Amino acid sequence: MEKKRVIIDTDPGIDDALAILLALASPELQLEALTVVSGNCDAVQGARNALGILELAGAGDIPVAQGMRIPLVQEALLAPETHGETGMGYASLPSPTREVVPQHAVDLLIEMIMAAPGEITLVAIGPLTNVAMAIRREPRVASAVKETIIMGGAIREWGNTTPLAEFNTYFDPHAAHIVYHSGMPITLVPLDVTYQAILTRADVDRLLTVESPISHFIADATRFYMEFHDEYQSIEGCVINDPLALALTFAPQLVDTKLLYVDVDIGCGVSMGKTFADFYRMWNKEPNMKVALGCRARDFIELFLQRIEDFCRAHPD
Ligand code: BDR
Ligand code: CA
């Protein structure tokens, strides 16, 4: 089986860490690089987290590039209340024994995508600043990328950062605007589906029956994330947005999608960063993305657990 070549653009982040682990645990995928952007934490800390996650998972040879530290126009709005001061909740990662690559993440994205036109699937699970910058610097990346799967937005769902807007999109709405209108083949994975993907305490206990530093890392990180969900959103367990987006690279049947014209508000008013779709084609514009609107959430959680259990078994120390 030929593996699907994937780059993850990420702001690690607890659910980002779970997405990276799921990628490493998935035989269909070849993880080519992690490019890091500010979001859940600053990109410098995020790059350190990315290196630590790869080290924990025995994947220390995958390149990590640090990218944009601030959004295109807005100020950075980090999320320590959701992901902890380091971005990893109560978990600590091994200190990285290597450095980020010398290239900026935007340059690495351009270089890798342009070197293999039609081959790289980009999974963007943080704010879209790096991706937008790559498009501005080398517009041909939009047609050279095989597909971009974006975790972001809230179409029929309410927001998780403002009453209307989702975090990744609110953090850098101008970047989202550039990416949405770039002509890239996009699948959007908004809160409409990710808020159904809830990892429970029982799920984490199940992972802990496999003795591995990875299962303990997941337990320590998600304990913080679950406390956030309980305190701020009255949700039992935690929503694992980013792993669902990653899973669509090899299991697209987990969601139902609709081709739609989608845009994001950059008007600086109450709905700044709000994503919306023209369901009735009132503007007569061509659809610019596939949007996931339905989800077999428990199938996804089961898939996630099985793969991570197997991965933990393969990494007992
Ligand atoms: C998104 O924002 C971050 O908190 C998560 O990592 C995810 O990418 C969900 O709104
Ligand atoms: Ca993220």
mmCIF file of C-alpha atoms and ligand atoms in Angstrom:
data_model
loop_
_atom_site.group_PDB
_atom_site.id
_atom_site.type_symbol
_atom_site.label_atom_id
_atom_site.label_comp_id
_atom_site.label_asym_id
_atom_site.label_seq_id
_atom_site.Cartn_x
_atom_site.Cartn_y
_atom_site.Cartn_z
ATOM 1 C CA MET A 1 0.000 0.000 0.000
ATOM 2 C CA GLU A 2 1.370 3.368 -0.948
ATOM 3 C CA LYS A 3 1.308 5.676 2.024
ATOM 4 C CA LYS A 4 -0.385 9.037 1.933
ATOM 5 C CA ARG A 5 2.151 11.821 2.429
ATOM 6 C CA VAL A 6 0.974 14.238 5.119
ATOM 7 C CA ILE A 7 2.218 17.501 6.617
ATOM 8 C CA ILE A 8 0.520 18.689 9.799
ATOM 9 C CA ASP A 9 0.419 22.432 10.406
ATOM 10 C CA THR A 10 -0.264 22.690 14.121
ATOM 11 C CA ASP A 11 -0.342 24.784 17.324
ATOM 12 C CA PRO A 12 0.318 22.011 19.856
ATOM 13 C CA GLY A 13 -2.057 22.014 21.955
ATOM 14 C CA ILE A 14 -3.519 18.949 23.718
ATOM 15 C CA ASP A 15 -5.801 17.755 20.913
ATOM 16 C CA ASP A 16 -3.052 18.621 18.405
ATOM 17 C CA ALA A 17 -0.757 16.248 20.326
ATOM 18 C CA LEU A 18 -3.419 13.527 20.038
ATOM 19 C CA ALA A 19 -3.697 14.180 16.282
ATOM 20 C CA ILE A 20 0.078 13.883 15.847
ATOM 21 C CA LEU A 21 0.067 10.604 17.804
ATOM 22 C CA LEU A 22 -2.838 9.317 15.690
ATOM 23 C CA ALA A 23 -0.891 10.140 12.521
ATOM 24 C CA LEU A 24 2.121 8.209 13.810
ATOM 25 C CA ALA A 25 -0.152 5.314 14.780
ATOM 26 C CA SER A 26 -1.749 5.099 11.323
ATOM 27 C CA PRO A 27 -0.094 2.754 8.808
ATOM 28 C CA GLU A 28 -1.790 4.514 5.871
ATOM 29 C CA LEU A 29 0.165 7.706 6.520
ATOM 30 C CA GLN A 30 3.679 8.955 6.123
ATOM 31 C CA LEU A 31 4.119 12.002 8.332
ATOM 32 C CA GLU A 32 6.560 14.198 6.422
ATOM 33 C CA ALA A 33 6.847 17.242 8.719
ATOM 34 C CA LEU A 34 5.244 19.292 11.452
ATOM 35 C CA THR A 35 5.006 23.019 10.807
ATOM 36 C CA VAL A 36 4.150 25.027 13.898
ATOM 37 C CA VAL A 37 2.080 28.182 14.271
ATOM 38 C CA SER A 38 0.994 30.210 17.288
ATOM 39 C CA GLY A 39 -2.471 29.473 18.607
ATOM 40 C CA ASN A 40 -3.001 27.393 21.704
ATOM 41 C CA CYS A 41 0.492 28.506 22.754
ATOM 42 C CA ASP A 42 3.233 30.616 21.228
ATOM 43 C CA ALA A 43 4.937 28.995 18.231
ATOM 44 C CA VAL A 44 8.298 28.798 20.060
ATOM 45 C CA GLN A 45 6.713 26.741 22.841
ATOM 46 C CA GLY A 46 4.622 24.893 20.262
ATOM 47 C CA ALA A 47 7.730 23.833 18.349
ATOM 48 C CA ARG A 48 9.263 22.556 21.602
ATOM 49 C CA ASN A 49 6.059 20.609 22.231
ATOM 50 C CA ALA A 50 6.115 19.185 18.707
ATOM 51 C CA LEU A 51 9.701 17.974 19.158
ATOM 52 C CA GLY A 52 8.800 16.466 22.552
ATOM 53 C CA ILE A 53 5.762 14.634 21.178
ATOM 54 C CA LEU A 54 7.841 13.116 18.364
ATOM 55 C CA GLU A 55 10.529 12.114 20.848
ATOM 56 C CA LEU A 56 7.954 10.507 23.141
ATOM 57 C CA ALA A 57 6.612 8.544 20.189
ATOM 58 C CA GLY A 58 10.032 7.427 18.934
ATOM 59 C CA ALA A 59 9.676 9.513 15.765
ATOM 60 C CA GLY A 60 12.590 11.878 16.355
ATOM 61 C CA ASP A 61 13.593 12.016 12.693
ATOM 62 C CA ILE A 62 10.523 13.904 11.442
ATOM 63 C CA PRO A 63 11.350 17.567 10.751
ATOM 64 C CA VAL A 64 9.727 20.291 12.837
ATOM 65 C CA ALA A 65 9.735 23.875 11.582
ATOM 66 C CA GLN A 66 8.727 26.879 13.610
ATOM 67 C CA GLY A 67 6.411 29.307 11.898
ATOM 68 C CA MET A 68 4.405 32.468 12.423
ATOM 69 C CA ARG A 69 4.236 33.754 15.994
ATOM 70 C CA ILE A 70 1.558 36.392 15.439
ATOM 71 C CA PRO A 71 -1.518 36.502 13.219
ATOM 72 C CA LEU A 72 -1.582 38.588 10.030
ATOM 73 C CA VAL A 73 -3.537 41.525 11.459
ATOM 74 C CA GLN A 74 -4.834 40.754 14.948
ATOM 75 C CA GLU A 75 -2.909 40.317 18.159
ATOM 76 C CA ALA A 76 -2.220 36.770 19.324
ATOM 77 C CA LEU A 77 -4.850 35.379 21.702
ATOM 78 C CA LEU A 78 -3.249 32.307 23.288
ATOM 79 C CA ALA A 79 -5.334 29.708 25.157
ATOM 80 C CA PRO A 80 -3.611 28.740 28.452
ATOM 81 C CA GLU A 81 -7.010 28.238 30.140
ATOM 82 C CA THR A 82 -7.789 25.455 27.638
ATOM 83 C CA HIS A 83 -4.392 23.808 27.137
ATOM 84 C CA GLY A 84 -2.302 24.933 30.140
ATOM 85 C CA GLU A 85 0.706 27.274 30.292
ATOM 86 C CA THR A 86 2.899 24.999 28.141
ATOM 87 C CA GLY A 87 0.057 23.830 25.915
ATOM 88 C CA MET A 88 0.224 20.281 27.268
ATOM 89 C CA GLY A 89 -2.055 20.512 30.326
ATOM 90 C CA TYR A 90 -0.617 18.579 33.307
ATOM 91 C CA ALA A 91 1.667 16.500 31.098
ATOM 92 C CA SER A 92 5.371 16.971 30.728
ATOM 93 C CA LEU A 93 7.206 15.871 27.620
ATOM 94 C CA PRO A 94 10.775 14.635 27.266
ATOM 95 C CA SER A 95 13.171 17.531 26.679
ATOM 96 C CA PRO A 96 13.898 17.563 22.977
ATOM 97 C CA THR A 97 17.359 16.325 22.061
ATOM 98 C CA ARG A 98 17.260 18.078 18.703
ATOM 99 C CA GLU A 99 16.393 21.441 17.240
ATOM 100 C CA VAL A 100 13.823 22.683 14.810
ATOM 101 C CA VAL A 101 15.021 22.749 11.205
ATOM 102 C CA PRO A 102 16.651 26.012 10.128
ATOM 103 C CA GLN A 103 13.907 26.889 7.616
ATOM 104 C CA HIS A 104 10.882 28.895 8.601
ATOM 105 C CA ALA A 105 7.692 26.770 8.549
ATOM 106 C CA VAL A 106 6.297 28.841 5.669
ATOM 107 C CA ASP A 107 9.399 28.087 3.574
ATOM 108 C CA LEU A 108 9.295 24.394 4.458
ATOM 109 C CA LEU A 109 5.622 24.187 3.461
ATOM 110 C CA ILE A 110 6.349 25.803 0.104
ATOM 111 C CA GLU A 111 9.452 23.681 -0.493
ATOM 112 C CA MET A 112 7.803 20.344 0.314
ATOM 113 C CA ILE A 113 4.522 21.010 -1.490
ATOM 114 C CA MET A 114 6.200 22.392 -4.622
ATOM 115 C CA ALA A 115 8.677 19.486 -4.709
ATOM 116 C CA ALA A 116 5.849 16.957 -4.977
ATOM 117 C CA PRO A 117 2.879 18.503 -6.813
ATOM 118 C CA GLY A 118 -0.356 16.605 -6.205
ATOM 119 C CA GLU A 119 1.154 14.418 -3.493
ATOM 120 C CA ILE A 120 1.057 16.229 -0.171
ATOM 121 C CA THR A 121 -2.056 16.310 1.981
ATOM 122 C CA LEU A 122 -1.897 19.241 4.362
ATOM 123 C CA VAL A 123 -3.762 18.855 7.649
ATOM 124 C CA ALA A 124 -4.108 22.313 9.205
ATOM 125 C CA ILE A 125 -5.177 22.037 12.834
ATOM 126 C CA GLY A 126 -4.187 25.468 14.115
ATOM 127 C CA PRO A 127 -4.813 29.043 12.985
ATOM 128 C CA LEU A 128 -4.160 29.397 9.252
ATOM 129 C CA THR A 129 -1.361 32.006 9.439
ATOM 130 C CA ASN A 130 1.402 29.745 8.065
ATOM 131 C CA VAL A 131 -0.798 28.410 5.266
ATOM 132 C CA ALA A 132 -1.941 31.902 4.226
ATOM 133 C CA MET A 133 1.645 33.172 4.215
ATOM 134 C CA ALA A 134 2.701 30.210 2.070
ATOM 135 C CA ILE A 135 -0.053 31.037 -0.428
ATOM 136 C CA ARG A 136 0.958 34.708 -0.549
ATOM 137 C CA ARG A 137 4.655 33.878 -1.029
ATOM 138 C CA GLU A 138 4.084 31.104 -3.567
ATOM 139 C CA PRO A 139 0.525 31.149 -4.954
ATOM 140 C CA ARG A 140 1.158 27.891 -6.832
ATOM 141 C CA VAL A 141 1.015 25.928 -3.564
ATOM 142 C CA ALA A 142 -2.772 26.263 -3.795
ATOM 143 C CA SER A 143 -2.892 24.050 -6.861
ATOM 144 C CA ALA A 144 0.155 21.899 -5.986
ATOM 145 C CA VAL A 145 -1.242 20.619 -2.697
ATOM 146 C CA LYS A 146 -3.272 17.429 -3.024
ATOM 147 C CA GLU A 147 -5.830 18.472 -0.433
ATOM 148 C CA THR A 148 -6.006 20.661 2.658
ATOM 149 C CA ILE A 149 -8.049 19.392 5.566
ATOM 150 C CA ILE A 150 -8.751 22.271 7.920
ATOM 151 C CA MET A 151 -9.982 21.962 11.487
ATOM 152 C CA GLY A 152 -11.752 25.234 12.014
ATOM 153 C CA GLY A 153 -14.943 27.216 11.871
ATOM 154 C CA ALA A 154 -18.447 26.745 13.174
ATOM 155 C CA ILE A 155 -21.112 26.671 10.473
ATOM 156 C CA ARG A 156 -24.426 25.782 12.134
ATOM 157 C CA GLU A 157 -22.826 25.418 15.537
ATOM 158 C CA TRP A 158 -22.153 28.257 17.953
ATOM 159 C CA GLY A 159 -18.602 29.395 18.677
ATOM 160 C CA ASN A 160 -16.147 28.196 21.301
ATOM 161 C CA THR A 161 -14.172 31.457 21.550
ATOM 162 C CA THR A 162 -16.817 34.113 20.961
ATOM 163 C CA PRO A 163 -20.531 33.293 20.908
ATOM 164 C CA LEU A 164 -20.165 32.996 17.115
ATOM 165 C CA ALA A 165 -16.557 32.142 16.288
ATOM 166 C CA GLU A 166 -14.348 29.084 16.603
ATOM 167 C CA PHE A 167 -10.823 29.432 18.048
ATOM 168 C CA ASN A 168 -8.567 28.723 15.027
ATOM 169 C CA THR A 169 -10.610 30.998 12.781
ATOM 170 C CA TYR A 170 -11.024 33.744 15.365
ATOM 171 C CA PHE A 171 -7.272 33.720 16.115
ATOM 172 C CA ASP A 172 -6.476 34.657 12.514
ATOM 173 C CA PRO A 173 -9.602 35.348 10.448
ATOM 174 C CA HIS A 174 -7.642 37.212 7.767
ATOM 175 C CA ALA A 175 -5.480 34.141 7.179
ATOM 176 C CA ALA A 176 -8.607 31.988 6.950
ATOM 177 C CA HIS A 177 -10.004 34.443 4.407
ATOM 178 C CA ILE A 178 -6.901 34.101 2.210
ATOM 179 C CA VAL A 179 -6.919 30.298 2.408
ATOM 180 C CA TYR A 180 -10.670 29.929 1.752
ATOM 181 C CA HIS A 181 -10.381 32.037 -1.410
ATOM 182 C CA SER A 182 -7.120 30.554 -2.671
ATOM 183 C CA GLY A 183 -8.648 27.850 -4.857
ATOM 184 C CA MET A 184 -7.047 25.087 -2.758
ATOM 185 C CA PRO A 185 -9.061 21.873 -2.555
ATOM 186 C CA ILE A 186 -10.336 22.179 1.016
ATOM 187 C CA THR A 187 -12.243 19.957 3.409
ATOM 188 C CA LEU A 188 -13.423 21.967 6.401
ATOM 189 C CA VAL A 189 -13.917 20.142 9.704
ATOM 190 C CA PRO A 190 -15.840 22.610 11.870
ATOM 191 C CA LEU A 191 -17.144 22.438 15.436
ATOM 192 C CA ASP A 192 -20.411 21.091 13.960
ATOM 193 C CA VAL A 193 -18.737 17.682 13.806
ATOM 194 C CA THR A 194 -15.830 17.940 16.222
ATOM 195 C CA TYR A 195 -18.089 18.775 19.180
ATOM 196 C CA GLN A 196 -19.557 15.301 18.788
ATOM 197 C CA ALA A 197 -16.106 13.697 19.152
ATOM 198 C CA ILE A 198 -15.875 13.448 22.916
ATOM 199 C CA LEU A 199 -13.179 11.442 24.646
ATOM 200 C CA THR A 200 -14.433 10.315 28.064
ATOM 201 C CA ARG A 201 -12.652 9.480 31.305
ATOM 202 C CA ALA A 202 -13.590 5.834 30.717
ATOM 203 C CA ASP A 203 -11.858 6.010 27.321
ATOM 204 C CA VAL A 204 -8.688 7.337 28.956
ATOM 205 C CA ASP A 205 -8.876 4.634 31.654
ATOM 206 C CA ARG A 206 -9.063 2.080 28.851
ATOM 207 C CA LEU A 207 -5.864 3.520 27.327
ATOM 208 C CA LEU A 208 -4.194 3.375 30.733
ATOM 209 C CA THR A 209 -4.610 -0.403 30.831
ATOM 210 C CA VAL A 210 -1.738 -0.393 28.334
ATOM 211 C CA GLU A 211 1.430 0.550 30.215
ATOM 212 C CA SER A 212 3.372 3.098 28.145
ATOM 213 C CA PRO A 213 4.712 6.638 28.583
ATOM 214 C CA ILE A 214 2.334 7.571 25.763
ATOM 215 C CA SER A 215 -0.806 6.415 27.603
ATOM 216 C CA HIS A 216 0.366 8.296 30.711
ATOM 217 C CA PHE A 217 1.079 11.412 28.665
ATOM 218 C CA ILE A 218 -2.439 11.279 27.207
ATOM 219 C CA ALA A 219 -3.972 10.827 30.668
ATOM 220 C CA ASP A 220 -2.056 13.774 32.162
ATOM 221 C CA ALA A 221 -2.764 16.085 29.224
ATOM 222 C CA THR A 222 -6.463 15.245 28.888
ATOM 223 C CA ARG A 223 -7.087 15.535 32.654
ATOM 224 C CA PHE A 224 -6.406 19.290 32.301
ATOM 225 C CA TYR A 225 -8.431 19.504 29.073
ATOM 226 C CA MET A 226 -11.380 17.734 30.720
ATOM 227 C CA GLU A 227 -11.304 20.132 33.667
ATOM 228 C CA PHE A 228 -11.532 23.006 31.167
ATOM 229 C CA HIS A 229 -14.501 21.414 29.389
ATOM 230 C CA ASP A 230 -16.238 20.786 32.691
ATOM 231 C CA GLU A 231 -15.664 24.295 34.059
ATOM 232 C CA TYR A 232 -16.281 26.372 30.918
ATOM 233 C CA GLN A 233 -18.678 24.291 28.829
ATOM 234 C CA SER A 234 -20.296 21.743 31.193
ATOM 235 C CA ILE A 235 -19.087 18.942 28.934
ATOM 236 C CA GLU A 236 -18.086 15.646 30.534
ATOM 237 C CA GLY A 237 -14.884 14.459 28.922
ATOM 238 C CA CYS A 238 -13.065 16.492 26.265
ATOM 239 C CA VAL A 239 -13.643 17.354 22.642
ATOM 240 C CA ILE A 240 -10.862 16.033 20.409
ATOM 241 C CA ASN A 241 -11.255 18.295 17.381
ATOM 242 C CA ASP A 242 -7.878 17.859 15.709
ATOM 243 C CA PRO A 243 -7.656 14.033 15.667
ATOM 244 C CA LEU A 244 -10.996 13.905 13.833
ATOM 245 C CA ALA A 245 -9.608 16.161 11.085
ATOM 246 C CA LEU A 246 -6.487 13.985 10.860
ATOM 247 C CA ALA A 247 -8.536 10.779 10.685
ATOM 248 C CA LEU A 248 -10.284 12.026 7.538
ATOM 249 C CA THR A 249 -7.013 11.541 5.622
ATOM 250 C CA PHE A 250 -7.601 7.778 5.737
ATOM 251 C CA ALA A 251 -11.212 7.408 6.919
ATOM 252 C CA PRO A 252 -13.306 10.043 5.083
ATOM 253 C CA GLN A 253 -16.414 7.905 5.642
ATOM 254 C CA LEU A 254 -16.480 9.049 9.268
ATOM 255 C CA VAL A 255 -18.177 12.279 8.180
ATOM 256 C CA ASP A 256 -20.818 13.431 5.717
ATOM 257 C CA THR A 257 -19.749 16.412 3.669
ATOM 258 C CA LYS A 258 -21.490 18.983 1.532
ATOM 259 C CA LEU A 259 -19.949 21.173 -1.163
ATOM 260 C CA LEU A 260 -20.578 24.766 -0.159
ATOM 261 C CA TYR A 261 -19.482 28.325 -0.607
ATOM 262 C CA VAL A 262 -18.033 29.305 2.765
ATOM 263 C CA ASP A 263 -16.629 32.608 3.940
ATOM 264 C CA VAL A 264 -15.384 34.179 7.163
ATOM 265 C CA ASP A 265 -16.297 37.552 8.603
ATOM 266 C CA ILE A 266 -13.309 39.915 8.831
ATOM 267 C CA GLY A 267 -15.426 42.985 9.483
ATOM 268 C CA CYS A 268 -14.242 43.523 13.090
ATOM 269 C CA GLY A 269 -17.799 43.514 14.476
ATOM 270 C CA VAL A 270 -19.533 41.129 16.809
ATOM 271 C CA SER A 271 -19.220 38.271 14.306
ATOM 272 C CA MET A 272 -15.491 38.731 13.615
ATOM 273 C CA GLY A 273 -14.064 35.310 12.697
ATOM 274 C CA LYS A 274 -17.484 33.740 12.203
ATOM 275 C CA THR A 275 -17.626 31.230 9.339
ATOM 276 C CA PHE A 276 -20.806 30.909 7.330
ATOM 277 C CA ALA A 277 -22.051 28.895 4.357
ATOM 278 C CA ASP A 278 -24.402 29.916 1.553
ATOM 279 C CA PHE A 279 -26.653 26.828 1.767
ATOM 280 C CA TYR A 280 -29.323 28.188 -0.600
ATOM 281 C CA ARG A 281 -26.781 29.580 -3.111
ATOM 282 C CA MET A 282 -28.258 33.037 -2.725
ATOM 283 C CA TRP A 283 -24.988 34.602 -3.861
ATOM 284 C CA ASN A 284 -24.670 32.225 -6.816
ATOM 285 C CA LYS A 285 -21.010 31.606 -6.046
ATOM 286 C CA GLU A 286 -19.202 28.369 -6.814
ATOM 287 C CA PRO A 287 -18.608 26.158 -3.757
ATOM 288 C CA ASN A 288 -15.054 26.640 -2.446
ATOM 289 C CA MET A 289 -14.859 23.676 -0.085
ATOM 290 C CA LYS A 290 -16.349 20.462 1.218
ATOM 291 C CA VAL A 291 -17.737 20.930 4.698
ATOM 292 C CA ALA A 292 -18.202 18.126 7.214
ATOM 293 C CA LEU A 293 -21.662 18.509 8.720
ATOM 294 C CA GLY A 294 -22.473 15.020 10.011
ATOM 295 C CA CYS A 295 -20.273 12.594 11.912
ATOM 296 C CA ARG A 296 -20.178 9.000 13.142
ATOM 297 C CA ALA A 297 -18.520 10.212 16.305
ATOM 298 C CA ARG A 298 -18.411 7.026 18.352
ATOM 299 C CA ASP A 299 -16.942 5.081 15.392
ATOM 300 C CA PHE A 300 -14.223 7.704 15.268
ATOM 301 C CA ILE A 301 -13.503 7.507 19.008
ATOM 302 C CA GLU A 302 -13.315 3.711 18.765
ATOM 303 C CA LEU A 303 -10.899 3.956 15.836
ATOM 304 C CA PHE A 304 -8.812 6.490 17.764
ATOM 305 C CA LEU A 305 -8.674 4.283 20.862
ATOM 306 C CA GLN A 306 -7.780 1.117 18.982
ATOM 307 C CA ARG A 307 -4.962 2.765 17.074
ATOM 308 C CA ILE A 308 -3.539 4.523 20.129
ATOM 309 C CA GLU A 309 -3.773 1.282 22.182
ATOM 310 C CA ASP A 310 -1.802 -0.573 19.519
ATOM 311 C CA PHE A 311 0.708 2.259 19.340
ATOM 312 C CA CYS A 312 1.135 2.251 23.136
ATOM 313 C CA ARG A 313 1.666 -1.539 23.053
ATOM 314 C CA ALA A 314 4.407 -0.999 20.482
ATOM 315 C CA HIS A 315 6.029 1.659 22.749
ATOM 316 C CA PRO A 316 6.100 0.102 26.234
ATOM 317 C CA ASP A 317 8.956 2.320 27.485
HETATM 318 C C1 BDR B 1 -9.358 24.236 17.850
HETATM 319 O O1 BDR B 1 -8.788 25.204 18.723
HETATM 320 C C2 BDR B 1 -7.838 24.603 19.597
HETATM 321 O O2 BDR B 1 -8.181 24.816 20.929
HETATM 322 C C3 BDR B 1 -7.821 23.134 19.273
HETATM 323 O O3 BDR B 1 -6.478 22.668 19.248
HETATM 324 C C4 BDR B 1 -8.479 23.008 17.925
HETATM 325 O O4 BDR B 1 -7.550 23.035 16.869
HETATM 326 C C5 BDR B 1 -10.800 23.999 18.239
HETATM 327 O O5 BDR B 1 -11.528 25.203 18.186
HETATM 328 CA CA CA B 2 -5.136 22.911 17.265
#
